[in-house]
Amino acid sequence: MNKISLLLITGILLICCRKKTIQNMKEKSRGFIAENAMVVSAREEASKIGLDIMKQGGNAFDAMIATDLALLVSYPVAGNIGGGGFMVFRMADGTSGALDYREMAPILATKNMYLDQEGKVMSEKSKTGALAIGVPGTIAGLFEIHNKFGTISIEKLIQPAINLANAGIVITLAQANRLNQHKASFRNVNQRQILYDKQWRAGDIIKNPSLAKTLERIKTEGRDGFYKGKTADFIVNKVQNLGGIITKEDLENYNVKWRDPIIFNYNGHKIISMPPPSSGGICLAQILKTIEPYNIGQYKHNSKKYIQLMVEAERRSYADRSYFLGDPDFVDISKDSLTSIKYLSKRMKSFNWDKATKSSDLSRGSFLGHESDETTHYSIVDCEGNSVSVTTTLNGAYGSKVFVDKGGFFLNNEMDDFSVKPGTPNMFGLIGAEANSIAAKKRMLSSMTPTIIETNGQLKMVLGSPGGSTIITTVLQNILNVLDYNMTMEESVSKPRFHHQWLPDNIKFETSFDTTVFSSLKKLGYKVDNSDFLVIGKTDAILVLPDGRLEGGADPRGDDKAEGF
Ligand code: DON
């Protein structure tokens, strides 16, 4: 080999190596990558169980059912059969839809049920204990999905959760701390020791044989295994013994609703999200359509102007949320007007780069503190390219804390998502009006925002988050991170976030947020709060890369995990 060819070969090798290093570097900032299918959820076991179903040939909907029930066992703070949720789907051929299996107010619920004789709010009653519980929707939702889209037998989809409940889950440090933190309220609410009321350490194993038996009943009797018979008896006895109002009739009459998703265009991307009774899709549309003409990508990420623009759009949207939105089966919602460019640009007329708008100039209200709360979101894409985006919740951590001992599960405290009295904030500081007042069989307004994005006719992203009122702004920031700032999915979910919800009139920043921008915001009249803020969502998302591979974004704020093949 002469000198020239040696040099040439070395040169080529160097270029190849360099290319590889650059690729490796790029891949490093990416999350977990898979070729075919993926589940990203709050727990490793749940992601694995969902994925396993797809390895056996199941589709995204089969995987959803198995993942959901695995979360019930392995993530009792939010995974549930005693709560409810929303699913947005998009099939590989581009058709989409949304399922609402949100809790409903019991038949005996009344508008003023949380007010005392003087009309004062008994604030704890909608948050903790038996009166806080809405009629659960999760099992009805899962069976509806199975009937419509399932390809694997329900027995096969339920069995992994039964096995997990019998074998026991190994709890993480975060889980042990969470459970220990709620020990006293478990005891107070249930007036006896429940399965979870012990001093826990990371690595402890929790078996739940009663839950395994409940799941066995559901496996053999179908949805009636929850809404009728033994499980229904267990629920009604427990709730009524603790002073609640849920009856067998409530359980038997629970129904799910297929809804038309909120679909809109943002900078050429098609966004598909959850309609009322969630405010998620409408608020997301309002905020994105409000900022679209400003070309936000021209401003540095998380800079003063970026924050200003988002905060002003959020302020206006959350003010609308509080007044206009509620259960669409009870109130008329002018969703087209609320999301029209004409209306949104009119709303922004009062926006001024030199001075913060005051929330009190839009409307007024007050604010209560947050407690530590949990919901859970998971995203799934199957081998065919079908996708589901699911957010499910008990509302607060372990819901109402009411534990159906004989059934092995917690019941929600979703009633607090209603506006218990106009102008009185709920536990997320959200204020509501007549549109979200309590009525028998009505669904309480939600912020859950399971979302799917399509670009040029192809699936682009599947995402969502827990976090109460911060869900919408969390989903929003992740959309902008990827679409306008070209971040990888993992980078995006890891970025520090902020939140504004009209009232209280302050910007909540995560403690990890770069504080250098605060003084310039304060000069413009913005109130800045970066005190420890518990409720800022954990995003579990999937991004489809240009070559068709899937990148998982599992939020490092939790034990969340992407699994794929
Ligand atoms: O539906 C809602 O908007 C609330 N119940 C969600 C609660 C929640 O996200 C708590 N999690 N952190």
mmCIF file of N, CA, C and O in Angstrom, residues 485-525:
data_model
loop_
_atom_site.group_PDB
_atom_site.id
_atom_site.type_symbol
_atom_site.label_atom_id
_atom_site.label_comp_id
_atom_site.label_asym_id
_atom_site.label_seq_id
_atom_site.Cartn_x
_atom_site.Cartn_y
_atom_site.Cartn_z
ATOM 1 N N TYR A 485 -38.312 24.322 19.352
ATOM 2 C CA TYR A 485 -36.923 24.401 19.828
ATOM 3 C C TYR A 485 -36.137 23.134 19.513
ATOM 4 O O TYR A 485 -35.032 22.948 20.015
ATOM 5 N N ASN A 486 -36.762 22.255 18.729
ATOM 6 C CA ASN A 486 -36.041 21.094 18.222
ATOM 7 C C ASN A 486 -35.391 20.206 19.267
ATOM 8 O O ASN A 486 -34.336 19.637 19.030
ATOM 9 N N MET A 487 -35.952 20.160 20.452
ATOM 10 C CA MET A 487 -35.339 19.332 21.495
ATOM 11 C C MET A 487 -35.663 17.871 21.246
ATOM 12 O O MET A 487 -36.650 17.544 20.601
ATOM 13 N N THR A 488 -34.825 17.007 21.804
ATOM 14 C CA THR A 488 -35.156 15.582 21.783
ATOM 15 C C THR A 488 -36.259 15.375 22.825
ATOM 16 O O THR A 488 -36.514 16.261 23.651
ATOM 17 N N MET A 489 -36.914 14.220 22.776
ATOM 18 C CA MET A 489 -38.025 13.990 23.712
ATOM 19 C C MET A 489 -37.526 13.982 25.151
ATOM 20 O O MET A 489 -38.148 14.553 26.041
ATOM 21 N N GLU A 490 -36.376 13.363 25.370
ATOM 22 C CA GLU A 490 -35.863 13.263 26.742
ATOM 23 C C GLU A 490 -35.423 14.635 27.257
ATOM 24 O O GLU A 490 -35.701 14.992 28.394
ATOM 25 N N GLU A 491 -34.755 15.403 26.381
ATOM 26 C CA GLU A 491 -34.375 16.771 26.768
ATOM 27 C C GLU A 491 -35.610 17.562 27.160
ATOM 28 O O GLU A 491 -35.633 18.271 28.158
ATOM 29 N N SER A 492 -36.637 17.421 26.331
ATOM 30 C CA SER A 492 -37.849 18.206 26.528
ATOM 31 C C SER A 492 -38.502 17.902 27.874
ATOM 32 O O SER A 492 -38.821 18.815 28.633
ATOM 33 N N VAL A 493 -38.679 16.615 28.178
ATOM 34 C CA VAL A 493 -39.385 16.302 29.437
ATOM 35 C C VAL A 493 -38.545 16.687 30.655
ATOM 36 O O VAL A 493 -39.065 16.907 31.748
ATOM 37 N N SER A 494 -37.222 16.778 30.464
ATOM 38 C CA SER A 494 -36.336 17.088 31.597
ATOM 39 C C SER A 494 -36.231 18.586 31.882
ATOM 40 O O SER A 494 -35.775 18.989 32.946
ATOM 41 N N LYS A 495 -36.575 19.433 30.938
ATOM 42 C CA LYS A 495 -36.383 20.891 31.080
ATOM 43 C C LYS A 495 -37.186 21.454 32.246
ATOM 44 O O LYS A 495 -38.335 21.060 32.458
ATOM 45 N N PRO A 496 -36.617 22.423 32.975
ATOM 46 C CA PRO A 496 -37.390 23.085 34.046
ATOM 47 C C PRO A 496 -38.610 23.797 33.456
ATOM 48 O O PRO A 496 -38.548 24.303 32.334
ATOM 49 N N ARG A 497 -39.690 23.834 34.215
ATOM 50 C CA ARG A 497 -40.939 24.397 33.690
ATOM 51 C C ARG A 497 -41.503 25.493 34.601
ATOM 52 O O ARG A 497 -41.115 25.619 35.751
ATOM 53 N N PHE A 498 -42.450 26.225 34.044
ATOM 54 C CA PHE A 498 -43.147 27.249 34.823
ATOM 55 C C PHE A 498 -44.624 27.180 34.495
ATOM 56 O O PHE A 498 -45.045 26.517 33.541
ATOM 57 N N HIS A 499 -45.409 27.921 35.281
ATOM 58 C CA HIS A 499 -46.864 27.795 35.149
ATOM 59 C C HIS A 499 -47.560 29.063 35.630
ATOM 60 O O HIS A 499 -47.200 29.628 36.658
ATOM 61 N N HIS A 500 -48.574 29.470 34.870
ATOM 62 C CA HIS A 500 -49.453 30.565 35.318
ATOM 63 C C HIS A 500 -50.887 30.159 35.038
ATOM 64 O O HIS A 500 -51.176 29.593 33.980
ATOM 65 N N GLN A 501 -51.795 30.407 35.985
ATOM 66 C CA GLN A 501 -53.177 29.957 35.776
ATOM 67 C C GLN A 501 -54.196 31.060 36.050
ATOM 68 O O GLN A 501 -55.269 30.776 36.579
ATOM 69 N N TRP A 502 -53.837 32.282 35.716
ATOM 70 C CA TRP A 502 -54.714 33.447 35.900
ATOM 71 C C TRP A 502 -54.786 33.805 37.387
ATOM 72 O O TRP A 502 -54.380 34.890 37.785
ATOM 73 N N LEU A 503 -55.324 32.925 38.196
ATOM 74 C CA LEU A 503 -55.334 33.153 39.634
ATOM 75 C C LEU A 503 -54.747 31.948 40.341
ATOM 76 O O LEU A 503 -55.131 30.825 39.995
ATOM 77 N N PRO A 504 -53.845 32.116 41.270
ATOM 78 C CA PRO A 504 -53.301 33.370 41.753
ATOM 79 C C PRO A 504 -52.440 34.029 40.676
ATOM 80 O O PRO A 504 -51.902 33.336 39.817
ATOM 81 N N ASP A 505 -52.292 35.334 40.769
ATOM 82 C CA ASP A 505 -51.579 36.070 39.731
ATOM 83 C C ASP A 505 -50.068 36.011 39.971
ATOM 84 O O ASP A 505 -49.434 37.024 40.258
ATOM 85 N N ASN A 506 -49.516 34.814 39.889
ATOM 86 C CA ASN A 506 -48.058 34.703 39.965
ATOM 87 C C ASN A 506 -47.566 33.598 39.030
ATOM 88 O O ASN A 506 -48.339 32.742 38.621
ATOM 89 N N ILE A 507 -46.279 33.691 38.691
ATOM 90 C CA ILE A 507 -45.708 32.636 37.840
ATOM 91 C C ILE A 507 -44.995 31.661 38.767
ATOM 92 O O ILE A 507 -44.109 32.051 39.531
ATOM 93 N N LYS A 508 -45.420 30.407 38.709
ATOM 94 C CA LYS A 508 -44.780 29.361 39.516
ATOM 95 C C LYS A 508 -43.634 28.780 38.701
ATOM 96 O O LYS A 508 -43.848 28.322 37.570
ATOM 97 N N PHE A 509 -42.443 28.817 39.271
ATOM 98 C CA PHE A 509 -41.285 28.228 38.602
ATOM 99 C C PHE A 509 -40.820 27.012 39.388
ATOM 100 O O PHE A 509 -40.834 27.042 40.623
ATOM 101 N N GLU A 510 -40.365 26.013 38.683
ATOM 102 C CA GLU A 510 -39.730 24.904 39.394
ATOM 103 C C GLU A 510 -38.447 25.428 40.043
ATOM 104 O O GLU A 510 -37.811 26.352 39.516
ATOM 105 N N THR A 511 -38.042 24.798 41.142
ATOM 106 C CA THR A 511 -36.863 25.305 41.864
ATOM 107 C C THR A 511 -35.595 25.175 41.012
ATOM 108 O O THR A 511 -34.631 25.894 41.226
ATOM 109 N N SER A 512 -35.620 24.278 40.022
ATOM 110 C CA SER A 512 -34.436 24.094 39.161
ATOM 111 C C SER A 512 -34.346 25.174 38.069
ATOM 112 O O SER A 512 -33.384 25.209 37.311
ATOM 113 N N PHE A 513 -35.324 26.058 37.990
ATOM 114 C CA PHE A 513 -35.368 27.055 36.910
ATOM 115 C C PHE A 513 -34.267 28.100 37.103
ATOM 116 O O PHE A 513 -34.004 28.539 38.222
ATOM 117 N N ASP A 514 -33.649 28.519 36.009
ATOM 118 C CA ASP A 514 -32.599 29.539 36.064
ATOM 119 C C ASP A 514 -33.190 30.872 36.558
ATOM 120 O O ASP A 514 -34.058 31.451 35.911
ATOM 121 N N THR A 515 -32.680 31.353 37.691
ATOM 122 C CA THR A 515 -33.308 32.506 38.345
ATOM 123 C C THR A 515 -32.892 33.854 37.734
ATOM 124 O O THR A 515 -33.447 34.881 38.106
ATOM 125 N N THR A 516 -31.920 33.828 36.803
ATOM 126 C CA THR A 516 -31.407 35.115 36.317
ATOM 127 C C THR A 516 -32.481 35.944 35.592
ATOM 128 O O THR A 516 -32.384 37.165 35.536
ATOM 129 N N VAL A 517 -33.500 35.275 35.092
ATOM 130 C CA VAL A 517 -34.539 35.992 34.341
ATOM 131 C C VAL A 517 -35.555 36.676 35.287
ATOM 132 O O VAL A 517 -36.315 37.558 34.879
ATOM 133 N N PHE A 518 -35.517 36.308 36.562
ATOM 134 C CA PHE A 518 -36.575 36.767 37.477
ATOM 135 C C PHE A 518 -36.623 38.292 37.632
ATOM 136 O O PHE A 518 -37.697 38.884 37.643
ATOM 137 N N SER A 519 -35.435 38.934 37.758
ATOM 138 C CA SER A 519 -35.465 40.367 38.053
ATOM 139 C C SER A 519 -36.098 41.152 36.901
ATOM 140 O O SER A 519 -36.877 42.086 37.119
ATOM 141 N N SER A 520 -35.794 40.751 35.657
ATOM 142 C CA SER A 520 -36.388 41.502 34.540
ATOM 143 C C SER A 520 -37.900 41.268 34.467
ATOM 144 O O SER A 520 -38.650 42.159 34.055
ATOM 145 N N LEU A 521 -38.355 40.095 34.860
ATOM 146 C CA LEU A 521 -39.805 39.851 34.876
ATOM 147 C C LEU A 521 -40.468 40.699 35.973
ATOM 148 O O LEU A 521 -41.527 41.290 35.767
ATOM 149 N N LYS A 522 -39.806 40.749 37.123
ATOM 150 C CA LYS A 522 -40.366 41.511 38.247
ATOM 151 C C LYS A 522 -40.496 42.983 37.876
ATOM 152 O O LYS A 522 -41.472 43.638 38.228
ATOM 153 N N LYS A 523 -39.506 43.485 37.135
ATOM 154 C CA LYS A 523 -39.539 44.900 36.721
ATOM 155 C C LYS A 523 -40.789 45.208 35.895
ATOM 156 O O LYS A 523 -41.294 46.327 35.902
ATOM 157 N N LEU A 524 -41.265 44.217 35.171
ATOM 158 C CA LEU A 524 -42.457 44.424 34.326
ATOM 159 C C LEU A 524 -43.753 44.218 35.108
ATOM 160 O O LEU A 524 -44.849 44.347 34.559
ATOM 161 N N GLY A 525 -43.605 43.843 36.371
ATOM 162 C CA GLY A 525 -44.803 43.685 37.202
ATOM 163 C C GLY A 525 -45.241 42.239 37.403
ATOM 164 O O GLY A 525 -46.314 41.979 37.950
#
